[in-house]
Coordinates of C-alpha atoms and ligand atoms in Angstrom, one line a residue:
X1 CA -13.9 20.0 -16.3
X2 CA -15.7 16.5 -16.5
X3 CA -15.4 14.2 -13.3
X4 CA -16.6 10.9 -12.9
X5 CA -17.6 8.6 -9.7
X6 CA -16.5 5.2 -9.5
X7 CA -17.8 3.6 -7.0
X8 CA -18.0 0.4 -4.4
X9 CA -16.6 -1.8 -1.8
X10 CA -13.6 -2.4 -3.3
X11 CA -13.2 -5.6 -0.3
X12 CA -10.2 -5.8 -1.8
X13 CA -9.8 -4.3 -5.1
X14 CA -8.9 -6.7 -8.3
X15 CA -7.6 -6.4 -11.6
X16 CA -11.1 -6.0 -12.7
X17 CA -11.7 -3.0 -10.6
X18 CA -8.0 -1.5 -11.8
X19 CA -8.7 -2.0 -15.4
X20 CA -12.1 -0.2 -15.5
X21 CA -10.6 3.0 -13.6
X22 CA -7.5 2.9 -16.0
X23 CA -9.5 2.6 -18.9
X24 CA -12.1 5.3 -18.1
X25 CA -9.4 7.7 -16.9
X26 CA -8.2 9.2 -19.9
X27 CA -11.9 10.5 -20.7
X28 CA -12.6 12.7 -17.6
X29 CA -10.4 15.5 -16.0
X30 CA -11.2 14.0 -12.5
X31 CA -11.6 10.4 -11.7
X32 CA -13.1 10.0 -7.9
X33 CA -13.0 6.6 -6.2
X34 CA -16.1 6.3 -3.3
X35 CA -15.1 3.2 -1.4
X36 CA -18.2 2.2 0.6
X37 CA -17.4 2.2 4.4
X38 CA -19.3 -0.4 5.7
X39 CA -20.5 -3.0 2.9
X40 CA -23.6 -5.2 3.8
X41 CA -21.0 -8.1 5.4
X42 CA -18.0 -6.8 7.8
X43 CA -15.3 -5.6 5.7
X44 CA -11.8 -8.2 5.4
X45 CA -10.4 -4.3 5.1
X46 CA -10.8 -1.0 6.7
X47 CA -12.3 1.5 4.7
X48 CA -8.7 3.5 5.3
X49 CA -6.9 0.3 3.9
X50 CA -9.1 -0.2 0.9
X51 CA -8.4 3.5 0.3
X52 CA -4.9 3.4 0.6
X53 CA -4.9 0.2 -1.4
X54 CA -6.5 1.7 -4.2
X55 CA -4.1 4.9 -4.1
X56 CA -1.3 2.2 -4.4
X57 CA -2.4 0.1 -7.0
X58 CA -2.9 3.0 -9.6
X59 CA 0.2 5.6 -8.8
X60 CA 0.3 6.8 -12.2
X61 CA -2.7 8.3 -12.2
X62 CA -2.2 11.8 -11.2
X63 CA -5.7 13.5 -11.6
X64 CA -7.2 10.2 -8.9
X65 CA -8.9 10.9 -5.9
X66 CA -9.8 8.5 -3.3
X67 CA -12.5 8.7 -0.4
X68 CA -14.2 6.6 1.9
X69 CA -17.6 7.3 2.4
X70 CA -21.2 6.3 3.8
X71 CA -24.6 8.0 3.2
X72 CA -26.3 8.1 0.3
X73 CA -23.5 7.5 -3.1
X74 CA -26.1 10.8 -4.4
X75 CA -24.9 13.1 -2.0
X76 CA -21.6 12.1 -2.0
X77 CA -21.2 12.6 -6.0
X78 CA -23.4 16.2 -5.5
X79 CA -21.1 17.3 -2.7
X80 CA -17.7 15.8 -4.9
X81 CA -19.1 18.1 -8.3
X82 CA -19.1 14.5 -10.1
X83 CA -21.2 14.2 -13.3
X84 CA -21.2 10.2 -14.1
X85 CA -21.6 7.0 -11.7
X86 CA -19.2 4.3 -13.6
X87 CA -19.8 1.1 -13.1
X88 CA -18.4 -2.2 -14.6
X89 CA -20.1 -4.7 -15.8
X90 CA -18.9 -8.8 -16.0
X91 CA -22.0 -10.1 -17.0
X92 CA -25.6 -10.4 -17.7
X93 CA -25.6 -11.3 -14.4
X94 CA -24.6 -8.1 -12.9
X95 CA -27.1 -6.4 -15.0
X96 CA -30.5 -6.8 -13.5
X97 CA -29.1 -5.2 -10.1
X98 CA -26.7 -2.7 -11.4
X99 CA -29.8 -1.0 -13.4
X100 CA -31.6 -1.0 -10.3
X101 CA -28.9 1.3 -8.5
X102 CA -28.5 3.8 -11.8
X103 CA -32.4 4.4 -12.3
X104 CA -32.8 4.9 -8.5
X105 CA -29.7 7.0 -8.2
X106 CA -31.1 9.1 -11.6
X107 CA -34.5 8.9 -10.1
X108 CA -33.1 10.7 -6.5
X109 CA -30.6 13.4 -8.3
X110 CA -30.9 13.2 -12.0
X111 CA -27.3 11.8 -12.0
X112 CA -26.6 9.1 -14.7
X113 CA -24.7 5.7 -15.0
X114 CA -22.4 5.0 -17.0
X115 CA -21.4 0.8 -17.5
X116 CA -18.1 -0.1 -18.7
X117 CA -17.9 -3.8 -19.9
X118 CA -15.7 -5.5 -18.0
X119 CA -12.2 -6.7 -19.6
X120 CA -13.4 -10.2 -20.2
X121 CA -10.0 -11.6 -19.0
X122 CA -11.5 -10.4 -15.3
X123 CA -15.4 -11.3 -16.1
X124 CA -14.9 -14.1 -13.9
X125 CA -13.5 -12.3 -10.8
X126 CA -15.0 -10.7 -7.7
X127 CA -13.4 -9.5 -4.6
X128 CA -15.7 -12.1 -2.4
X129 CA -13.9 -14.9 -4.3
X130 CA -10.5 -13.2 -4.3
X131 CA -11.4 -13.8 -0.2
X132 CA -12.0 -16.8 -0.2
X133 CA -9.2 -18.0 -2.5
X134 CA -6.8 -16.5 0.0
X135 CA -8.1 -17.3 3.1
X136 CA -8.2 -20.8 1.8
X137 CA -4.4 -20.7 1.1
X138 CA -4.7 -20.2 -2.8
X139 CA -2.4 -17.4 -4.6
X140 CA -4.5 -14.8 -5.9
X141 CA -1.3 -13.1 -7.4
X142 CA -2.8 -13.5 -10.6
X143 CA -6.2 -11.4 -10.2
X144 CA -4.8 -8.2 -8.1
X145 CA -2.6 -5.8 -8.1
X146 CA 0.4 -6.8 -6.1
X147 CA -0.2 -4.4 -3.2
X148 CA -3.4 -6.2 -3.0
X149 CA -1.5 -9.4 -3.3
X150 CA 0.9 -8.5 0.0
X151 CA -1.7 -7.1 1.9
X152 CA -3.5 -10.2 1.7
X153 CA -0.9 -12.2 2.7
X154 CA -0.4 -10.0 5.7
X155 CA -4.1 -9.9 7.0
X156 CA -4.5 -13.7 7.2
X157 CA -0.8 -15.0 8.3
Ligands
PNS201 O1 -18.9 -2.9 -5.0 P1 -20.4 -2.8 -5.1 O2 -21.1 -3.8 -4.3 O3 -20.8 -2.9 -6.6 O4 -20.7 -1.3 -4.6 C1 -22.1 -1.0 -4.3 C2 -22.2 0.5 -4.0 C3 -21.3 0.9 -2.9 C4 -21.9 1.3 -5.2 C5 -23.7 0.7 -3.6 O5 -24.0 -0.2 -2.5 C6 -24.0 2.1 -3.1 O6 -24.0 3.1 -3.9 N1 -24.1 2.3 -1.7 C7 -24.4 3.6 -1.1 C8 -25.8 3.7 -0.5 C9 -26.7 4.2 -1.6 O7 -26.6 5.2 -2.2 N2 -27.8 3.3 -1.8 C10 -28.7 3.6 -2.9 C11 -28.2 3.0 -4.2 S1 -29.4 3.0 -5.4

């Protein structure tokens, strides 16, 4: 039984996000989402509504499990029986930072990270711009899933 973590703030979940979870489904038994409760900057949504969001987007999945969580991601992967972090990648960019969280998370627990290269149709995206986009009026049909899509339209009307 392999399980892997994939974790973050999710604030709201794109395409990107989607397509990394889709693809690394198929090669683990378990796929856990951790959606971070409290990011470094308040939330545009709840840590409930980016869970239920994320359940939403990816129905067919049968063998997902989403959880909010704070604390250390360590514990929560130790007390979840995970065996790999997954994260995404978009760019070099990403890389300096995203090494920094797998080495200290191996250092803590001995658990490993795993990066996924981002689909490079979504290399460009982030949920902070995704925000902004919307909350400046522009359709961000294009780059989330349409739950996403209405349930932005519905927090800033
Ligand atoms: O969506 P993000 O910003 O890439 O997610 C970052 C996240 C939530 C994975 C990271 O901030 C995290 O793991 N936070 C939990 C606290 C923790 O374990 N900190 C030490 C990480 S080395």
């Amino acid at each position: 039984m392999t399980a892997a973590l994939c974790p973050g703030s999710f604030d709201p979940p794109t395409n990107g996000h989607i397509d990394v979870i889709r693809r690394v489904s198929g090669s683990f038994d378990r796929v856990v989402v951790a959606v971070i409760a409290n990011p470094s900057k308040d939330p545009l949504f709840t840590s409930e509504e980016r869970v239920a969001l994320l359940e939403r987007a990816m129905p067919e999945l049968s063998h997902l499990e989403v959880f909010g969580f704070s604390g250390l991601l360590v514990d929560f992967a130790r007390e979840h029986g995970t065996d790999v972090i997954i994260k995404g990648l978009r760019a070099a960019s990403d890389f300096d930072y995203e090494m920094q969280m797998a080495q200290m998370n191996q250092g803590l627990t001995g658990v490993d990270t795993f990066f996924v290269p981002t689909n490079p149709k979504w290399s460009f995206l982030s949920s902070s711009l995704v925000r902004e986009v919307a909350r400046l009026g522009g359709s961000v049909d294009p780059f989330v899933p349409e739950v996403v899509a209405a349930a932005l339209k519905e927090k800033l009307s």
